[in-house]
């Protein structure tokens, strides 16, 4: 054990516990003790920001992407730590624990409900944006990626070394890999190679005792953090990933169809074929509300896809397997794999790849929900869904097909539980520009109505959801006094039958439940 950990452990023994809900005086005392602890044992106090620092709010807001959580109504951390070394993370965990302060860990700040940077209880924000080193080894086709790195930085690093390797992950370049991988990591290569977590081969994690664990020392925790999220178990420092092979030339495409062009019938056929196509093909369906030049709102369905091969081969294949789409050679755009990253992110593919290094995005007001579908939705039910979509206003839905590699990976291989037997994962996403509670209530209410309209056609008992599309309407728990019964509500939606195993792993690695939030996994209760 390092001298740093021994000294901080000593502080833990010497410290007195403050009550769970700290008053202002206790907060001031605790943060002073926390600061003193860090300054004694870190190489520099430059990584600590207090509310009195002029940089405090800029650092806090730099990685908040949802405007719902910017402003005075959102509770602020007592301090922000931006570690530049792993030892800073260890010290933050142990010093926060010594002073009865919670921590929130933020890598990219894309948690849809902001749980990585806000809490109803006094807390320290551990912002990992400076821990973003990427070590790529083309010869072994592997990479170590620190948790504060973004997907864009990872894709850029790969493209700088080779045009025949890639990594299966999401399409938004500014997403941090720390939380994205831990929740599963869904992207357009999943039918060929599975999720991000299916290609993770090692990790480094700081546990509640301030120790750094890797795959050989963490045991079942390695299973848990691959789909069970990281925030319930510790602070993920870095991931070791296995890169995957792609052709030098791939095809990206988008085919748009209006309802009066037969889009609903094409969508119905898409349901039947999308999960059964070649693993090299991924076609997402995006029913969305679009405002026409005549200022009318209409439903358009975009079929957006990627093929690991040449356009002419895709034309031949789809003409046999999915002729209803009407895919033509002119619809396909041949490019390198990394250029498809720009395509999916709606960035012009002729832009310099350095655009992938932009870590920040303009914040907006938004709310999202998710579903899983295991049975084809009847043709006659689709018009009702499109009507509900129109009532939401500016919004989109993303229907992402499974099948392929996802149907081959055993359900118990990792904590991510949605595998064989699933047709699609659905995201519903609404955004707005107006400030104020009334606007938020109106838009969220419209999204809830759409979600309700789809209820008969998605999974039931429980209605399952995707962790990385965080939604507090799936259930919440008390941060100060969490209840098992409440945790089971959201836990079984996100993790299905894996929830209890995750809770038992939590009990082994964090029995005091130091790492917790409104939707965290509590330790499995002894009474059960």
Coordinates of C-alpha atoms in Angstrom, one line a residue:
X1 CA 0.0 0.0 0.0
X2 CA 1.3 3.5 -0.9
X3 CA 2.3 6.0 1.8
X4 CA -0.5 8.2 0.5
X5 CA -3.1 5.7 1.2
X6 CA -1.7 4.9 4.7
X7 CA -1.7 8.5 5.7
X8 CA -5.2 9.2 4.4
X9 CA -6.5 6.0 6.1
X10 CA -5.0 7.4 9.3
X11 CA -7.0 10.6 8.8
X12 CA -10.1 8.4 8.3
X13 CA -9.6 6.9 11.8
X14 CA -8.9 10.2 13.4
X15 CA -11.8 12.1 11.8
X16 CA -15.2 12.5 13.4
X17 CA -18.4 11.8 11.5
X18 CA -20.7 14.6 10.6
X19 CA -24.4 14.0 10.4
X20 CA -25.8 12.9 7.0
X21 CA -27.5 16.2 6.2
X22 CA -24.9 18.9 6.8
X23 CA -25.9 22.4 7.8
X24 CA -23.9 25.3 6.5
X25 CA -21.5 25.3 9.5
X26 CA -20.8 21.6 9.1
X27 CA -20.4 22.0 5.4
X28 CA -17.8 24.7 5.9
X29 CA -16.0 22.6 8.5
X30 CA -16.1 19.5 6.3
X31 CA -14.9 21.3 3.1
X32 CA -12.1 22.9 5.1
X33 CA -11.0 19.5 6.4
X34 CA -11.4 18.0 2.9
X35 CA -9.3 20.7 1.4
X36 CA -6.6 20.3 4.1
X37 CA -6.6 16.5 3.4
X38 CA -6.1 17.0 -0.3
X39 CA -3.4 19.7 0.0
X40 CA -1.4 17.6 2.4
X41 CA -1.3 14.6 0.1
X42 CA -1.6 15.8 -3.5
X43 CA 1.3 17.1 -5.4
X44 CA -0.5 20.5 -5.9
X45 CA -3.7 22.2 -4.8
X46 CA -4.3 23.6 -8.3
X47 CA -6.7 20.8 -9.0
X48 CA -9.2 22.0 -6.5
X49 CA -11.9 24.7 -7.2
X50 CA -14.0 26.2 -4.5
X51 CA -17.1 28.4 -5.1
X52 CA -15.0 31.4 -4.2
X53 CA -12.8 30.8 -7.2
X54 CA -13.6 32.8 -10.3
X55 CA -13.1 29.6 -12.4
X56 CA -15.6 27.5 -10.3
X57 CA -18.7 28.1 -12.4
X58 CA -16.9 27.9 -15.8
X59 CA -15.4 24.6 -14.8
X60 CA -18.7 23.3 -13.5
X61 CA -20.7 24.4 -16.6
X62 CA -18.1 23.4 -19.1
X63 CA -19.4 19.8 -19.3
X64 CA -23.1 20.3 -18.6
X65 CA -24.9 19.5 -21.9
X66 CA -28.5 19.7 -20.6
X67 CA -29.7 23.3 -19.9
X68 CA -32.3 21.9 -17.5
X69 CA -29.4 21.6 -15.0
X70 CA -27.7 25.0 -15.5
X71 CA -28.7 27.8 -13.2
X72 CA -29.4 28.6 -9.6
X73 CA -32.1 26.0 -9.1
X74 CA -29.5 23.2 -9.4
X75 CA -27.5 22.4 -6.3
X76 CA -23.8 23.1 -6.8
X77 CA -20.9 21.0 -5.5
X78 CA -19.0 22.2 -2.4
X79 CA -15.8 21.8 -4.4
X80 CA -14.6 20.5 -7.8
X81 CA -11.5 18.3 -8.1
X82 CA -10.0 18.0 -11.6
X83 CA -7.4 15.3 -11.1
X84 CA -4.3 15.1 -13.3
X85 CA -3.0 11.9 -11.7
X86 CA -4.6 8.7 -10.4
X87 CA -3.5 9.5 -6.9
X88 CA -5.7 12.6 -6.9
X89 CA -8.7 10.4 -7.5
X90 CA -7.7 8.1 -4.6
X91 CA -7.2 11.0 -2.3
X92 CA -10.5 12.5 -3.3
X93 CA -12.4 9.3 -2.5
X94 CA -10.8 8.8 0.8
X95 CA -10.9 12.5 1.9
X96 CA -14.6 12.8 0.9
X97 CA -15.3 9.6 2.8
X98 CA -13.4 10.9 5.9
X99 CA -15.6 14.0 6.0
X100 CA -18.9 12.4 5.2
X101 CA -19.2 14.0 1.8
X102 CA -20.6 12.4 -1.3
X103 CA -18.8 12.5 -4.6
X104 CA -20.2 12.7 -8.2
X105 CA -17.9 11.5 -11.0
X106 CA -18.1 13.2 -14.4
X107 CA -16.2 12.1 -17.5
X108 CA -18.0 13.7 -20.4
X109 CA -21.1 15.1 -18.6
X110 CA -23.6 13.5 -20.9
X111 CA -25.7 11.8 -18.1
X112 CA -29.2 12.7 -19.4
X113 CA -30.4 13.5 -15.9
X114 CA -27.2 15.2 -14.7
X115 CA -26.5 12.7 -11.9
X116 CA -22.8 12.9 -12.7
X117 CA -22.6 16.5 -11.5
X118 CA -25.6 17.2 -9.2
X119 CA -26.9 15.8 -6.0
X120 CA -29.5 16.7 -3.3
X121 CA -26.9 16.2 -0.6
X122 CA -23.6 18.0 0.0
X123 CA -21.0 16.6 -2.5
X124 CA -17.7 16.9 -4.2
X125 CA -17.5 16.9 -8.0
X126 CA -14.7 14.7 -9.3
X127 CA -14.3 16.0 -12.9
X128 CA -12.1 13.6 -14.9
X129 CA -11.7 15.8 -18.0
X130 CA -7.9 16.0 -17.5
X131 CA -7.5 12.2 -17.4
X132 CA -7.8 11.6 -21.1
X133 CA -4.6 9.9 -22.2
X134 CA -5.0 7.3 -25.0
X135 CA -2.3 4.7 -25.6
X136 CA -2.8 2.9 -28.9
X137 CA -1.0 -0.3 -29.9
X138 CA -1.8 -1.1 -33.6
X139 CA 0.3 -4.3 -33.5
X140 CA -1.8 -5.9 -30.7
X141 CA -5.0 -4.0 -31.9
X142 CA -5.6 -2.7 -28.4
X143 CA -5.7 0.6 -26.6
X144 CA -5.8 2.0 -23.0
X145 CA -8.2 4.9 -22.8
X146 CA -8.5 7.1 -19.7
X147 CA -12.1 7.7 -18.5
X148 CA -12.0 11.4 -19.3
X149 CA -11.3 10.9 -22.9
X150 CA -14.1 11.4 -25.4
X151 CA -15.3 9.1 -28.1
X152 CA -14.1 11.6 -30.7
X153 CA -10.6 11.6 -29.2
X154 CA -10.5 7.8 -29.3
X155 CA -11.7 7.7 -32.9
X156 CA -9.2 10.4 -33.9
X157 CA -6.3 8.5 -32.2
X158 CA -7.3 5.3 -34.1
X159 CA -7.6 7.1 -37.4
X160 CA -4.2 8.7 -37.0
X161 CA -2.6 5.3 -36.8
X162 CA -4.7 3.1 -39.2
X163 CA -7.7 3.1 -41.5
X164 CA -8.5 -0.5 -41.0
X165 CA -9.2 -0.5 -37.2
X166 CA -12.2 0.9 -35.3
X167 CA -14.0 0.7 -32.0
X168 CA -17.7 -0.1 -31.4
X169 CA -19.2 2.8 -29.5
X170 CA -21.6 5.7 -29.9
X171 CA -21.9 8.4 -32.5
X172 CA -21.6 11.6 -30.4
X173 CA -17.9 12.6 -30.4
X174 CA -18.1 14.6 -27.1
X175 CA -19.3 11.7 -25.0
X176 CA -16.9 10.6 -22.3
X177 CA -15.8 7.0 -22.4
X178 CA -16.0 6.5 -18.6
X179 CA -19.7 6.4 -18.3
X180 CA -20.5 5.4 -21.9
X181 CA -18.6 2.1 -21.8
X182 CA -19.8 1.3 -18.2
X183 CA -23.5 1.6 -19.3
X184 CA -22.9 -0.7 -22.3
X185 CA -21.8 1.5 -25.1
X186 CA -24.2 1.3 -28.0
X187 CA -23.1 2.1 -31.6
X188 CA -23.6 1.3 -35.2
X189 CA -21.0 -1.5 -35.2
X190 CA -23.0 -3.6 -32.6
X191 CA -24.5 -6.0 -35.1
X192 CA -20.9 -6.9 -36.2
X193 CA -19.0 -6.6 -33.0
X194 CA -21.4 -6.1 -30.1
X195 CA -21.3 -3.3 -27.6
X196 CA -18.3 -1.3 -26.3
X197 CA -18.3 -3.5 -23.2
X198 CA -18.1 -6.6 -25.3
X199 CA -14.7 -5.3 -26.5
X200 CA -13.3 -4.2 -23.1
X201 CA -10.5 -6.5 -21.9
X202 CA -9.3 -4.7 -18.7
X203 CA -10.0 -1.7 -16.6
X204 CA -8.6 0.3 -13.7
X205 CA -11.0 1.3 -10.9
X206 CA -10.6 3.1 -7.6
X207 CA -12.8 1.4 -5.0
X208 CA -14.3 2.8 -1.8
X209 CA -11.1 2.0 0.1
X210 CA -9.0 4.1 -2.2
X211 CA -7.3 1.1 -3.8
X212 CA -6.7 0.8 -7.6
X213 CA -8.0 -2.5 -8.9
X214 CA -7.5 -4.1 -12.3
X215 CA -9.2 -7.1 -14.0
X216 CA -6.9 -9.6 -12.2
X217 CA -7.7 -8.1 -8.7
X218 CA -11.3 -7.0 -9.1
X219 CA -13.0 -10.3 -9.6
X220 CA -16.8 -10.0 -10.3
X221 CA -16.5 -6.3 -10.4
X222 CA -15.2 -6.6 -13.9
X223 CA -18.5 -8.2 -14.9
X224 CA -20.5 -5.5 -13.1
X225 CA -18.9 -2.5 -14.7
X226 CA -19.6 -3.8 -18.2
X227 CA -23.2 -2.7 -18.5
X228 CA -24.1 -2.1 -14.8
X229 CA -22.7 1.4 -14.8
X230 CA -19.6 2.5 -12.9
X231 CA -21.0 5.1 -10.5
X232 CA -22.4 2.5 -8.0
X233 CA -19.1 0.7 -7.6
X234 CA -16.2 3.2 -7.7
X235 CA -14.3 5.6 -10.0
X236 CA -13.3 4.1 -13.3
X237 CA -9.9 5.5 -14.3
X238 CA -9.3 3.8 -17.6
X239 CA -10.3 1.0 -19.9
X240 CA -8.3 -1.4 -22.0
X241 CA -10.2 -2.1 -25.2
X242 CA -9.8 -4.5 -28.1
X243 CA -10.0 -2.7 -31.5
X244 CA -11.9 -4.2 -34.3
X245 CA -11.2 -4.6 -38.0
X246 CA -13.0 -2.6 -40.7
X247 CA -12.5 -2.3 -44.5
X248 CA -10.6 0.6 -45.9
X249 CA -13.8 1.7 -47.7
X250 CA -17.3 1.6 -46.1
X251 CA -20.7 3.0 -47.1
X252 CA -22.9 5.4 -45.2
X253 CA -26.4 6.4 -46.3
X254 CA -29.6 8.1 -45.4
X255 CA -32.9 7.5 -47.2
X256 CA -35.7 9.8 -46.2
X257 CA -39.4 8.9 -46.8
X258 CA -42.6 10.9 -45.9
X259 CA -45.7 9.1 -44.8
X260 CA -47.4 9.9 -48.1
X261 CA -44.5 8.2 -49.8
X262 CA -45.3 4.9 -48.1
X263 CA -42.9 5.5 -45.1
X264 CA -45.1 3.6 -42.7
X265 CA -45.1 0.5 -44.9
X266 CA -41.4 0.7 -45.3
X267 CA -41.0 1.0 -41.5
X268 CA -43.2 -2.1 -41.1
X269 CA -41.0 -4.1 -43.4
X270 CA -37.9 -2.7 -41.7
X271 CA -39.1 -4.2 -38.5
X272 CA -39.2 -7.6 -40.2
X273 CA -35.8 -7.5 -41.8
X274 CA -33.4 -5.1 -40.0
X275 CA -32.4 -7.6 -37.3
X276 CA -31.9 -10.4 -39.8
X277 CA -29.7 -8.6 -42.3
X278 CA -26.0 -9.4 -42.7
X279 CA -23.9 -8.4 -39.7
X280 CA -22.1 -5.9 -41.9
X281 CA -25.3 -3.8 -42.2
X282 CA -26.8 -1.5 -39.6
X283 CA -29.9 0.4 -40.5
X284 CA -31.5 2.7 -37.9
X285 CA -35.0 4.0 -38.4
X286 CA -35.7 7.5 -37.3
X287 CA -39.3 8.6 -37.3
X288 CA -39.2 12.3 -36.5
X289 CA -41.3 15.5 -36.7
X290 CA -40.1 17.9 -39.4
X291 CA -41.2 21.4 -40.2
X292 CA -41.6 21.8 -44.0
X293 CA -40.8 25.0 -46.0
X294 CA -44.6 25.6 -45.9
X295 CA -44.3 25.7 -42.1
X296 CA -46.3 22.5 -41.7
X297 CA -45.2 19.7 -39.3
X298 CA -45.1 16.3 -40.8
X299 CA -43.7 12.9 -39.9
X300 CA -40.7 11.8 -41.9
X301 CA -38.9 8.5 -41.4
X302 CA -35.1 8.5 -42.1
X303 CA -33.4 5.2 -42.6
X304 CA -29.8 5.9 -41.7
X305 CA -27.2 3.2 -42.1
X306 CA -23.7 1.9 -42.5
X307 CA -22.4 -1.0 -44.5
X308 CA -18.9 -2.5 -44.1
X309 CA -18.2 -2.6 -47.8
X310 CA -18.8 -1.0 -51.2
X311 CA -22.0 0.7 -52.3
X312 CA -22.6 -1.4 -55.3
X313 CA -22.5 -4.6 -53.2
X314 CA -25.0 -3.0 -50.8
X315 CA -27.3 -2.2 -53.7
X316 CA -27.4 -5.8 -54.8
X317 CA -27.9 -7.1 -51.3
X318 CA -30.7 -4.7 -50.3
X319 CA -32.5 -5.2 -53.7
X320 CA -33.0 -8.8 -52.6
X321 CA -33.4 -8.4 -48.8
X322 CA -35.1 -5.1 -48.4
X323 CA -36.4 -3.8 -51.8
X324 CA -39.1 -1.8 -50.2
X325 CA -36.5 0.8 -49.1
X326 CA -35.7 1.6 -52.8
X327 CA -32.0 2.0 -52.0
X328 CA -30.0 3.2 -55.1
X329 CA -26.3 3.5 -55.7
X330 CA -26.6 7.3 -55.6
X331 CA -27.9 7.0 -52.0
X332 CA -24.6 5.5 -50.8
X333 CA -21.6 7.5 -49.9
X334 CA -18.3 5.7 -49.8
X335 CA -15.7 6.8 -47.2
X336 CA -13.3 5.6 -44.5
X337 CA -14.7 4.3 -41.3
X338 CA -13.6 7.5 -39.3
X339 CA -15.4 9.6 -41.9
X340 CA -18.6 7.7 -41.0
X341 CA -18.2 9.1 -37.5
X342 CA -18.5 12.6 -39.0
X343 CA -21.5 11.4 -41.0
X344 CA -23.4 10.0 -38.0
X345 CA -22.6 13.2 -36.0
X346 CA -24.0 15.3 -38.9
X347 CA -20.6 16.9 -39.5
X348 CA -19.6 17.4 -43.1
X349 CA -17.3 14.5 -44.0
X350 CA -14.8 16.9 -45.7
X351 CA -14.1 18.6 -42.4
X352 CA -10.6 18.1 -40.9
X353 CA -10.6 15.2 -38.5
X354 CA -9.5 17.6 -35.7
X355 CA -13.2 18.5 -35.4
X356 CA -13.4 15.2 -33.4
X357 CA -11.3 16.8 -30.7
X358 CA -13.9 19.3 -29.8
X359 CA -14.9 18.2 -26.3
X360 CA -17.8 20.6 -25.8
X361 CA -21.2 21.0 -27.4
X362 CA -23.7 23.8 -27.1
X363 CA -26.1 22.9 -24.2
X364 CA -29.8 22.6 -24.9
X365 CA -33.0 21.8 -23.1
X366 CA -33.9 18.1 -23.7
X367 CA -35.5 15.0 -22.2
X368 CA -35.2 11.4 -23.3
X369 CA -36.8 8.1 -22.7
X370 CA -36.1 4.6 -23.9
X371 CA -37.7 1.2 -24.6
X372 CA -36.9 -2.3 -25.8
X373 CA -39.1 -4.1 -28.4
X374 CA -39.3 -7.9 -28.7
X375 CA -42.3 -8.3 -31.1
X376 CA -43.0 -6.6 -34.4
X377 CA -45.5 -3.7 -34.0
X378 CA -48.6 -4.4 -36.1
X379 CA -49.0 -2.4 -39.3
X380 CA -52.4 -1.0 -38.2
X381 CA -50.9 0.3 -34.9
X382 CA -48.3 2.5 -36.6
X383 CA -50.6 5.5 -37.6
X384 CA -51.5 6.0 -33.9
X385 CA -47.8 6.2 -33.0
X386 CA -47.2 8.7 -35.8
X387 CA -50.1 10.8 -34.5
X388 CA -48.7 10.8 -31.0
X389 CA -45.3 11.8 -32.5
X390 CA -46.9 14.8 -34.2
X391 CA -48.3 16.0 -30.9
X392 CA -44.9 16.2 -29.3
X393 CA -43.5 18.8 -31.7
X394 CA -39.8 19.0 -32.5
X395 CA -38.5 15.6 -31.6
X396 CA -37.1 12.4 -33.0
X397 CA -37.1 8.7 -32.2
X398 CA -34.3 6.3 -32.9
X399 CA -35.1 2.6 -33.5
X400 CA -31.9 0.7 -33.4
X401 CA -31.8 -2.9 -34.6
X402 CA -30.3 -5.8 -32.8
X403 CA -29.6 -9.3 -34.2
X404 CA -26.2 -10.3 -35.6
X405 CA -23.5 -10.4 -32.9
X406 CA -25.9 -9.2 -30.2
X407 CA -27.9 -12.4 -30.6
X408 CA -24.8 -14.5 -30.2
X409 CA -23.3 -13.1 -27.0
X410 CA -24.6 -14.9 -23.9
X411 CA -26.9 -12.8 -21.7
X412 CA -24.7 -13.5 -18.6
X413 CA -21.4 -12.6 -20.3
X414 CA -21.6 -9.1 -18.9
X415 CA -24.0 -7.0 -16.8
X416 CA -25.6 -5.6 -19.9
X417 CA -28.7 -7.9 -20.1
X418 CA -30.5 -7.1 -23.3
X419 CA -29.2 -9.6 -25.9
X420 CA -30.9 -12.4 -27.9
X421 CA -34.6 -12.0 -28.5
X422 CA -34.7 -8.3 -28.8
X423 CA -35.6 -6.6 -32.1
X424 CA -34.8 -3.0 -31.3
X425 CA -33.8 -0.4 -28.7
X426 CA -35.8 2.8 -29.0
X427 CA -34.9 6.3 -27.9
X428 CA -37.5 9.1 -27.7
X429 CA -35.9 12.6 -27.6
X430 CA -37.5 16.0 -27.3
X431 CA -35.8 19.3 -27.2
X432 CA -36.9 22.9 -26.8
X433 CA -35.5 26.5 -26.6
X434 CA -37.9 28.3 -24.3
X435 CA -36.7 28.9 -20.7
X436 CA -38.9 28.2 -17.7
X437 CA -40.7 25.5 -15.8
X438 CA -43.9 25.8 -17.9
X439 CA -42.1 25.0 -21.1
X440 CA -40.3 22.1 -19.6
X441 CA -43.5 20.7 -18.2
X442 CA -45.2 21.0 -21.6
X443 CA -42.5 19.3 -23.6
X444 CA -41.8 16.6 -21.1
X445 CA -45.6 16.0 -20.8
X446 CA -45.8 15.6 -24.6
X447 CA -42.9 13.1 -24.5
X448 CA -44.6 11.1 -21.8
X449 CA -47.8 11.0 -23.9
X450 CA -45.8 9.5 -26.8
X451 CA -44.2 7.0 -24.4
X452 CA -47.6 6.0 -23.2
X453 CA -48.9 5.6 -26.8
X454 CA -46.2 3.0 -27.5
X455 CA -46.8 1.1 -24.2
X456 CA -48.8 -1.9 -25.7
X457 CA -45.9 -2.7 -28.1
X458 CA -42.8 -2.7 -25.9
X459 CA -41.5 -4.9 -23.0
X460 CA -43.7 -5.3 -19.9
X461 CA -43.3 -6.2 -16.3
X462 CA -41.0 -4.5 -16.1
X463 CA -41.0 -2.0 -19.0
X464 CA -37.2 -2.2 -19.7
X465 CA -35.0 0.8 -20.3
X466 CA -31.4 1.6 -21.3
X467 CA -29.1 2.9 -18.5
X468 CA -27.2 5.3 -20.7
X469 CA -30.5 7.0 -21.6
X470 CA -31.0 7.9 -18.0
X471 CA -34.6 8.7 -17.0
X472 CA -35.6 9.5 -13.4
X473 CA -39.2 8.6 -14.3
X474 CA -38.0 5.0 -14.1
X475 CA -37.9 5.4 -10.4
X476 CA -35.7 7.2 -7.8
X477 CA -34.3 6.5 -4.4
X478 CA -33.3 8.6 -1.4
X479 CA -29.6 9.4 -1.4
X480 CA -29.5 9.6 2.4
X481 CA -31.7 6.6 3.2
X482 CA -32.0 4.4 0.1
X483 CA -34.6 1.6 0.1
X484 CA -34.2 -1.8 -1.5
X485 CA -37.8 -1.8 -2.7
X486 CA -37.3 1.5 -4.6
X487 CA -34.0 0.4 -6.1
X488 CA -35.7 -2.8 -7.5
X489 CA -38.1 -0.6 -9.5
X490 CA -35.5 1.1 -11.6
X491 CA -32.9 -1.7 -11.2
X492 CA -34.9 -4.4 -12.9
X493 CA -35.9 -2.0 -15.7
X494 CA -32.2 -1.3 -16.5
X495 CA -30.6 -4.7 -15.6
X496 CA -33.4 -7.3 -15.6
X497 CA -32.4 -10.4 -13.8
X498 CA -28.9 -9.1 -13.3
X499 CA -30.0 -6.6 -10.7
X500 CA -29.6 -8.8 -7.7
X501 CA -26.2 -10.1 -8.8
X502 CA -25.1 -6.5 -9.2
X503 CA -26.4 -5.7 -5.7
X504 CA -24.4 -8.6 -4.3
X505 CA -21.2 -7.4 -6.0
X506 CA -22.0 -3.9 -4.6
X507 CA -22.2 -5.4 -1.1
X508 CA -18.8 -7.0 -1.5
X509 CA -17.0 -4.0 -2.9
X510 CA -18.9 -1.0 -1.3
X511 CA -20.9 -2.4 1.7
X512 CA -21.2 1.1 3.3
X513 CA -22.8 2.4 0.0
X514 CA -20.4 5.3 -0.3
X515 CA -20.9 5.5 -4.1
X516 CA -24.5 6.3 -4.5
X517 CA -27.0 8.5 -6.3
X518 CA -30.7 8.7 -7.0
X519 CA -30.6 5.6 -9.3
X520 CA -27.6 3.7 -7.9
X521 CA -27.4 0.0 -7.0
X522 CA -27.5 -0.5 -3.2
X523 CA -25.8 -3.3 -1.4
X524 CA -27.9 -6.5 -1.4
X525 CA -29.7 -6.5 2.0
X526 CA -28.9 -9.3 4.4
X527 CA -32.6 -9.9 5.0
X528 CA -33.0 -11.2 1.5

